[in-house]
GROMACS .gro file of C-alpha atoms in nm:
model
  314
    1MET     CA    1   6.640  -3.341   4.653
    2ILE     CA    2   6.581  -3.097   4.406
    3VAL     CA    3   6.915  -2.915   4.499
    4TRP     CA    4   7.104  -3.176   4.459
    5ALA     CA    5   6.956  -3.254   4.111
    6LEU     CA    6   7.035  -2.908   4.035
    7PHE     CA    7   7.358  -2.957   4.180
    8LEU     CA    8   7.443  -3.230   3.971
    9ALA     CA    9   7.295  -3.049   3.693
   10THR     CA   10   7.464  -2.790   3.702
   11ILE     CA   11   7.847  -3.060   3.684
   12PHE     CA   12   7.776  -3.243   3.405
   13VAL     CA   13   7.638  -2.874   3.261
   14PHE     CA   14   8.006  -2.835   3.288
   15LEU     CA   15   8.187  -3.141   3.216
   16ALA     CA   16   7.956  -3.103   2.887
   17LEU     CA   17   8.047  -2.815   2.769
   18ASP     CA   18   8.394  -2.916   2.849
   19LEU     CA   19   8.441  -3.197   2.691
   20GLY     CA   20   8.198  -3.065   2.361
   21VAL     CA   21   8.302  -2.712   2.261
   22PHE     CA   22   8.590  -2.550   2.499
   23ASN     CA   23   8.795  -2.882   2.434
   24LYS     CA   24   8.642  -3.041   2.115
   25ASP     CA   25   8.912  -3.088   1.889
   26PRO     CA   26   9.224  -3.209   2.129
   27HIS     CA   27   9.542  -2.938   2.133
   28VAL     CA   28   9.831  -2.889   2.397
   29ILE     CA   29   9.693  -2.683   2.701
   30LYS     CA   30   9.967  -2.416   2.740
   31PRO     CA   31  10.021  -2.276   3.114
   32LYS     CA   32   9.836  -1.962   3.033
   33GLU     CA   33   9.517  -2.132   2.891
   34ALA     CA   34   9.523  -2.362   3.253
   35GLY     CA   35   9.587  -2.104   3.470
   36ILE     CA   36   9.251  -1.900   3.335
   37TRP     CA   37   9.109  -2.186   3.417
   38THR     CA   38   9.237  -2.273   3.773
   39ALA     CA   39   9.114  -1.933   3.812
   40VAL     CA   40   8.790  -1.967   3.648
   41TRP     CA   41   8.693  -2.304   3.866
   42VAL     CA   42   8.892  -2.150   4.151
   43THR     CA   43   8.653  -1.772   4.187
   44LEU     CA   44   8.339  -2.061   4.115
   45SER     CA   45   8.445  -2.278   4.380
   46PHE     CA   46   8.393  -1.920   4.599
   47LEU     CA   47   8.109  -1.792   4.401
   48PHE     CA   48   7.940  -2.156   4.545
   49SER     CA   49   7.956  -2.059   4.936
   50GLY     CA   50   7.711  -1.767   4.826
   51ILE     CA   51   7.481  -1.956   4.755
   52ILE     CA   52   7.551  -2.217   4.999
   53ASN     CA   53   7.482  -1.914   5.186
   54TRP     CA   54   7.249  -1.862   5.038
   55LEU     CA   55   7.015  -2.204   5.048
   56TYR     CA   56   7.138  -2.232   5.450
   57SER     CA   57   6.972  -1.935   5.506
   58ASN     CA   58   6.623  -2.060   5.416
   59GLU     CA   59   6.664  -2.368   5.576
   60TYR     CA   60   6.776  -2.227   5.911
   61ILE     CA   61   6.465  -1.937   5.808
   62ALA     CA   62   6.229  -2.301   5.806
   63ASN     CA   63   6.406  -2.495   6.154
   64PRO     CA   64   6.632  -2.287   6.369
   65THR     CA   65   6.779  -2.575   6.481
   66LYS     CA   66   6.953  -2.663   6.144
   67ILE     CA   67   7.291  -2.560   6.062
   68LYS     CA   68   7.351  -2.163   6.057
   69PRO     CA   69   7.376  -1.988   5.709
   70ALA     CA   70   7.745  -1.803   5.840
   71VAL     CA   71   7.885  -2.191   5.986
   72ALA     CA   72   7.760  -2.406   5.712
   73THR     CA   73   7.931  -2.163   5.472
   74MET     CA   74   8.253  -2.160   5.651
   75LYS     CA   75   8.271  -2.551   5.643
   76TYR     CA   76   8.222  -2.515   5.245
   77ILE     CA   77   8.528  -2.343   5.222
   78THR     CA   78   8.732  -2.494   5.451
   79GLY     CA   79   8.645  -2.882   5.332
   80TYR     CA   80   8.774  -2.692   4.936
   81LEU     CA   81   9.101  -2.578   5.074
   82ILE     CA   82   9.150  -2.884   5.251
   83GLU     CA   83   9.075  -3.132   4.926
   84LEU     CA   84   9.240  -2.830   4.675
   85SER     CA   85   9.566  -2.887   4.888
   86LEU     CA   86   9.532  -3.248   4.983
   87SER     CA   87   9.500  -3.311   4.538
   88ILE     CA   88   9.853  -3.147   4.546
   89ASP     CA   89  10.024  -3.506   4.582
   90ASN     CA   90   9.720  -3.616   4.354
   91ILE     CA   91   9.929  -3.368   4.088
   92PHE     CA   92  10.305  -3.499   4.061
   93ILE     CA   93  10.080  -3.834   4.056
   94ILE     CA   94   9.900  -3.806   3.734
   95ALA     CA   95  10.239  -3.603   3.578
   96VAL     CA   96  10.465  -3.961   3.652
   97ILE     CA   97  10.201  -4.181   3.533
   98PHE     CA   98  10.218  -3.970   3.205
   99ALA     CA   99  10.552  -3.954   3.165
  100SER     CA  100  10.566  -4.346   3.153
  101PHE     CA  101  10.290  -4.422   2.959
  102LYS     CA  102  10.384  -4.179   2.703
  103ILE     CA  103  10.065  -4.032   2.668
  104SER     CA  104  10.124  -3.690   2.428
  105GLN     CA  105  10.006  -3.367   2.591
  106LYS     CA  106   9.791  -3.350   2.321
  107TYR     CA  107   9.554  -3.617   2.405
  108GLN     CA  108   9.603  -3.561   2.857
  109HIS     CA  109   9.309  -3.315   2.864
  110ARG     CA  110   9.099  -3.636   2.724
  111VAL     CA  111   9.202  -3.862   3.002
  112LEU     CA  112   9.187  -3.672   3.290
  113PHE     CA  113   8.831  -3.574   3.188
  114TRP     CA  114   8.744  -3.892   3.210
  115GLY     CA  115   8.875  -3.983   3.538
  116ILE     CA  116   8.692  -3.693   3.697
  117LEU     CA  117   8.384  -3.843   3.610
  118GLY     CA  118   8.498  -4.141   3.851
  119ALA     CA  119   8.629  -3.961   4.028
  120ILE     CA  120   8.306  -3.788   4.116
  121ILE     CA  121   8.077  -4.134   4.149
  122PHE     CA  122   8.331  -4.291   4.315
  123ARG     CA  123   8.348  -4.031   4.603
  124GLY     CA  124   7.984  -3.936   4.592
  125LEU     CA  125   7.960  -4.287   4.749
  126MET     CA  126   8.272  -4.324   5.011
  127ILE     CA  127   8.085  -3.931   5.061
  128PHE     CA  128   7.751  -4.138   5.173
  129PHE     CA  129   7.851  -4.469   5.317
  130GLY     CA  130   8.102  -4.190   5.533
  131VAL     CA  131   7.853  -3.994   5.619
  132ILE     CA  132   7.678  -4.281   5.737
  133LEU     CA  133   7.927  -4.463   5.919
  134ILE     CA  134   8.040  -4.159   6.105
  135ASN     CA  135   7.657  -4.073   6.256
  136LYS     CA  136   7.566  -4.459   6.258
  137PHE     CA  137   7.841  -4.566   6.511
  138SER     CA  138   8.012  -4.219   6.654
  139TRP     CA  139   8.349  -4.383   6.698
  140MET     CA  140   8.432  -4.384   6.410
  141THR     CA  141   8.509  -4.069   6.458
  142TYR     CA  142   8.857  -4.208   6.656
  143LEU     CA  143   8.991  -4.451   6.417
  144PHE     CA  144   8.942  -4.132   6.081
  145GLY     CA  145   9.108  -3.961   6.359
  146ALA     CA  146   9.402  -4.178   6.409
  147PHE     CA  147   9.404  -4.193   6.054
  148LEU     CA  148   9.478  -3.916   5.927
  149ILE     CA  149   9.764  -3.814   6.220
  150PHE     CA  150   9.875  -4.137   6.075
  151THR     CA  151   9.924  -4.056   5.732
  152ALA     CA  152  10.089  -3.748   5.851
  153PHE     CA  153  10.346  -3.917   6.062
  154LYS     CA  154  10.371  -4.145   5.732
  155MET     CA  155  10.416  -3.811   5.515
  156LEU     CA  156  10.708  -3.691   5.729
  157PHE     CA  157  10.909  -3.952   5.815
  158LYS     CA  158  10.892  -4.182   5.405
  159GLY     CA  159  11.213  -4.055   5.353
  160ASP     CA  160  11.405  -4.149   5.055
  161GLU     CA  161  11.134  -4.419   4.907
  162GLU     CA  162  11.164  -4.547   4.624
  163GLU     CA  163  10.970  -4.258   4.360
  164PHE     CA  164  10.555  -4.472   4.229
  165ASN     CA  165  10.691  -4.642   3.898
  166PRO     CA  166  10.320  -4.685   3.703
  167LYS     CA  167  10.484  -5.021   3.540
  168LYS     CA  168  10.544  -5.167   3.806
  169SER     CA  169  10.278  -5.101   3.987
  170PHE     CA  170   9.954  -5.360   4.117
  171ILE     CA  171   9.711  -5.189   3.911
  172TYR     CA  172   9.938  -5.219   3.546
  173ARG     CA  173  10.033  -5.590   3.632
  174ASN     CA  174   9.669  -5.673   3.660
  175LEU     CA  175   9.522  -5.532   3.379
  176ARG     CA  176   9.730  -5.694   3.175
  177LYS     CA  177   9.593  -6.030   3.258
  178ILE     CA  178   9.288  -5.987   3.191
  179MET     CA  179   9.274  -5.754   2.862
  180PRO     CA  180   9.537  -5.742   2.544
  181ILE     CA  181   9.749  -5.402   2.583
  182THR     CA  182   9.932  -5.237   2.368
  183SER     CA  183  10.260  -5.001   2.362
  184HIS     CA  184  10.134  -4.768   2.115
  185THR     CA  185   9.880  -4.489   2.111
  186ASP     CA  186   9.617  -4.470   1.813
  187GLY     CA  187   9.503  -4.069   1.867
  188GLU     CA  188   9.274  -4.027   2.151
  189HIS     CA  189   9.122  -4.432   2.098
  190PHE     CA  190   9.141  -4.529   2.461
  191PHE     CA  191   9.083  -4.872   2.220
  192VAL     CA  192   9.213  -5.048   1.934
  193LYS     CA  193   9.227  -5.350   1.734
  194ARG     CA  194   9.518  -5.545   1.611
  195LYS     CA  195   9.526  -5.928   1.402
  196HIS     CA  196   9.093  -5.931   1.605
  197ILE     CA  197   9.235  -5.822   1.910
  198THR     CA  198   9.038  -5.543   2.012
  199ALA     CA  199   9.380  -5.410   2.311
  200ALA     CA  200   9.322  -5.090   2.518
  201THR     CA  201   9.585  -4.803   2.425
  202PRO     CA  202   9.843  -4.633   2.650
  203LEU     CA  203   9.565  -4.349   2.728
  204PHE     CA  204   9.383  -4.607   2.865
  205VAL     CA  205   9.604  -4.736   3.121
  206ALA     CA  206   9.646  -4.433   3.253
  207LEU     CA  207   9.314  -4.366   3.262
  208ILE     CA  208   9.302  -4.701   3.530
  209VAL     CA  209   9.602  -4.637   3.714
  210ILE     CA  210   9.456  -4.260   3.824
  211GLU     CA  211   9.113  -4.381   3.883
  212VAL     CA  212   9.264  -4.634   4.100
  213MET     CA  213   9.600  -4.395   4.263
  214ASP     CA  214   9.208  -4.130   4.268
  215MET     CA  215   9.067  -4.379   4.518
  216LEU     CA  216   9.392  -4.371   4.738
  217PHE     CA  217   9.335  -4.009   4.744
  218ALA     CA  218   9.043  -4.079   4.890
  219LEU     CA  219   9.039  -4.264   5.179
  220ASP     CA  220   9.265  -3.950   5.283
  221SER     CA  221   9.084  -3.614   5.150
  222VAL     CA  222   8.722  -3.810   5.264
  223PRO     CA  223   8.821  -3.820   5.626
  224ALA     CA  224   9.023  -3.495   5.627
  225ILE     CA  225   8.678  -3.319   5.485
  226LEU     CA  226   8.413  -3.556   5.760
  227ALA     CA  227   8.666  -3.395   5.998
  228ILE     CA  228   8.440  -3.069   5.892
  229THR     CA  229   8.118  -3.168   5.862
  230ALA     CA  230   7.941  -3.483   5.836
  231ASP     CA  231   7.646  -3.261   5.625
  232PRO     CA  232   7.694  -3.419   5.268
  233PHE     CA  233   7.609  -3.180   5.058
  234LEU     CA  234   7.909  -2.933   5.203
  235VAL     CA  235   8.125  -3.285   5.191
  236PHE     CA  236   7.991  -3.366   4.857
  237SER     CA  237   8.011  -2.961   4.679
  238SER     CA  238   8.370  -2.898   4.817
  239ASN     CA  239   8.528  -3.197   4.746
  240ILE     CA  240   8.342  -3.224   4.394
  241PHE     CA  241   8.496  -2.921   4.305
  242ALA     CA  242   8.831  -2.982   4.367
  243ILE     CA  243   8.816  -3.250   4.160
  244LEU     CA  244   8.669  -2.989   3.902
  245GLY     CA  245   8.935  -2.787   3.881
  246LEU     CA  246   9.224  -3.034   3.947
  247ARG     CA  247   9.297  -3.047   3.539
  248SER     CA  248   9.318  -2.723   3.444
  249MET     CA  249   9.562  -2.681   3.822
  250TYR     CA  250   9.729  -3.004   3.685
  251PHE     CA  251   9.830  -2.804   3.335
  252PHE     CA  252   9.924  -2.458   3.526
  253LEU     CA  253  10.167  -2.646   3.789
  254ALA     CA  254  10.278  -2.955   3.647
  255ASN     CA  255  10.588  -2.808   3.560
  256MET     CA  256  10.640  -2.636   3.852
  257LEU     CA  257  10.528  -2.856   4.085
  258GLU     CA  258  10.979  -2.838   4.224
  259LYS     CA  259  10.868  -2.504   4.282
  260PHE     CA  260  10.591  -2.591   4.571
  261SER     CA  261  10.899  -2.832   4.770
  262TYR     CA  262  10.784  -2.646   5.088
  263LEU     CA  263  10.373  -2.741   5.008
  264GLU     CA  264  10.412  -3.100   5.158
  265TYR     CA  265  10.426  -2.955   5.551
  266SER     CA  266  10.186  -2.811   5.515
  267LEU     CA  267   9.972  -3.071   5.387
  268ILE     CA  268  10.121  -3.263   5.660
  269ALA     CA  269  10.008  -2.996   5.950
  270ILE     CA  270   9.680  -2.982   5.801
  271LEU     CA  271   9.599  -3.407   5.845
  272SER     CA  272   9.748  -3.351   6.221
  273PHE     CA  273   9.508  -3.118   6.288
  274VAL     CA  274   9.209  -3.224   6.135
  275GLY     CA  275   9.284  -3.592   6.258
  276ILE     CA  276   9.338  -3.419   6.645
  277LYS     CA  277   9.033  -3.218   6.566
  278MET     CA  278   8.855  -3.552   6.483
  279LEU     CA  279   8.957  -3.762   6.792
  280LEU     CA  280   8.887  -3.453   7.035
  281VAL     CA  281   8.559  -3.389   6.799
  282HIS     CA  282   8.367  -3.481   7.180
  283TYR     CA  283   8.523  -3.302   7.447
  284TYR     CA  284   8.543  -2.989   7.255
  285LYS     CA  285   8.497  -2.853   6.964
  286PHE     CA  286   8.705  -2.615   6.715
  287PRO     CA  287   8.508  -2.269   6.624
  288GLU     CA  288   8.471  -2.281   6.289
  289TRP     CA  289   8.741  -1.981   6.210
  290VAL     CA  290   8.995  -2.148   6.360
  291SER     CA  291   8.932  -2.405   6.109
  292LEU     CA  292   8.949  -2.213   5.831
  293GLY     CA  293   9.150  -1.968   5.923
  294PHE     CA  294   9.469  -2.301   6.031
  295ILE     CA  295   9.456  -2.496   5.724
  296ALA     CA  296   9.411  -2.102   5.495
  297LEU     CA  297   9.785  -2.017   5.703
  298ALA     CA  298   9.952  -2.381   5.674
  299LEU     CA  299   9.893  -2.299   5.300
  300ALA     CA  300  10.022  -1.961   5.276
  301ILE     CA  301  10.285  -2.063   5.496
  302GLY     CA  302  10.379  -2.301   5.301
  303ILE     CA  303  10.354  -2.138   4.963
  304ILE     CA  304  10.513  -1.810   5.008
  305ILE     CA  305  10.777  -2.013   5.166
  306SER     CA  306  10.825  -2.256   4.902
  307LEU     CA  307  10.877  -1.956   4.651
  308ARG     CA  308  11.171  -1.805   4.816
  309LYS     CA  309  11.338  -2.049   4.854
  310SER     CA  310  11.270  -2.176   4.463
  311SER     CA  311  11.414  -1.779   4.396
  312ILE     CA  312  11.698  -1.828   4.688
  313ASN     CA  313  11.817  -2.138   4.506
  314LYS     CA  314  11.796  -2.037   4.120
   0.00000   0.00000   0.00000
């Protein structure tokens, strides 16, 4: 419990510094600034694997039946890479939402900050119940595995579906039924008063749509990481570090998403692999280095092919 408390306290300190110091005044996040923060979060995420190794070394010394530190470290890194790769689709949806509600770049960071707080709480609950289900009902691994493979096939054969339109979504239509919504922004405020009525601004509407979409994406990402490990701390920490780096990655990649068009095939391969791993978990267990190697290789191939195709088409 002490480890959990320290980890959560550290995360909230980072978030407090983010909003209260580094981004106290709303401003447009330039690609250079976003690139630096992306590098910082990725570096911190990989450095945390050293802490994972140290924590699980102490546990293993005290109780040799516990997970080995090297295995725990590989599981953490593998889980982090899965969550990071699955964030790419999330970034695209966030860009569409901001464009639809005409959210100024100056205030996008504020929306994403509060969105991440909600995501941390919701992901925590999903992981908690997911771990309980897998530990209590072993057949849940088959259900999760089949769902991941179904998602992969759906991505592969989706064809030219109608693009996501936030203003036509179920979320927006029902939000309008329960509260007044204004089409005008008022600085960084989520609510404004109009003729004695408190109305939600586009910033708040965008926040709610992003939160709900993140819940939908979590339906893929949480089972995917549970295919790697059911250890609650490894699942939660790798998930949270991927979420924390999502904001800076959004500002860094938002204008370059078309360059990584082939990365979607990497995501399909990763989802298929972890789905198969869950289906076979009671018959064959893949070595940790196989999982880590496959996911890293799939991401590398997707990035390299995307960048080469992008340079050829220029």
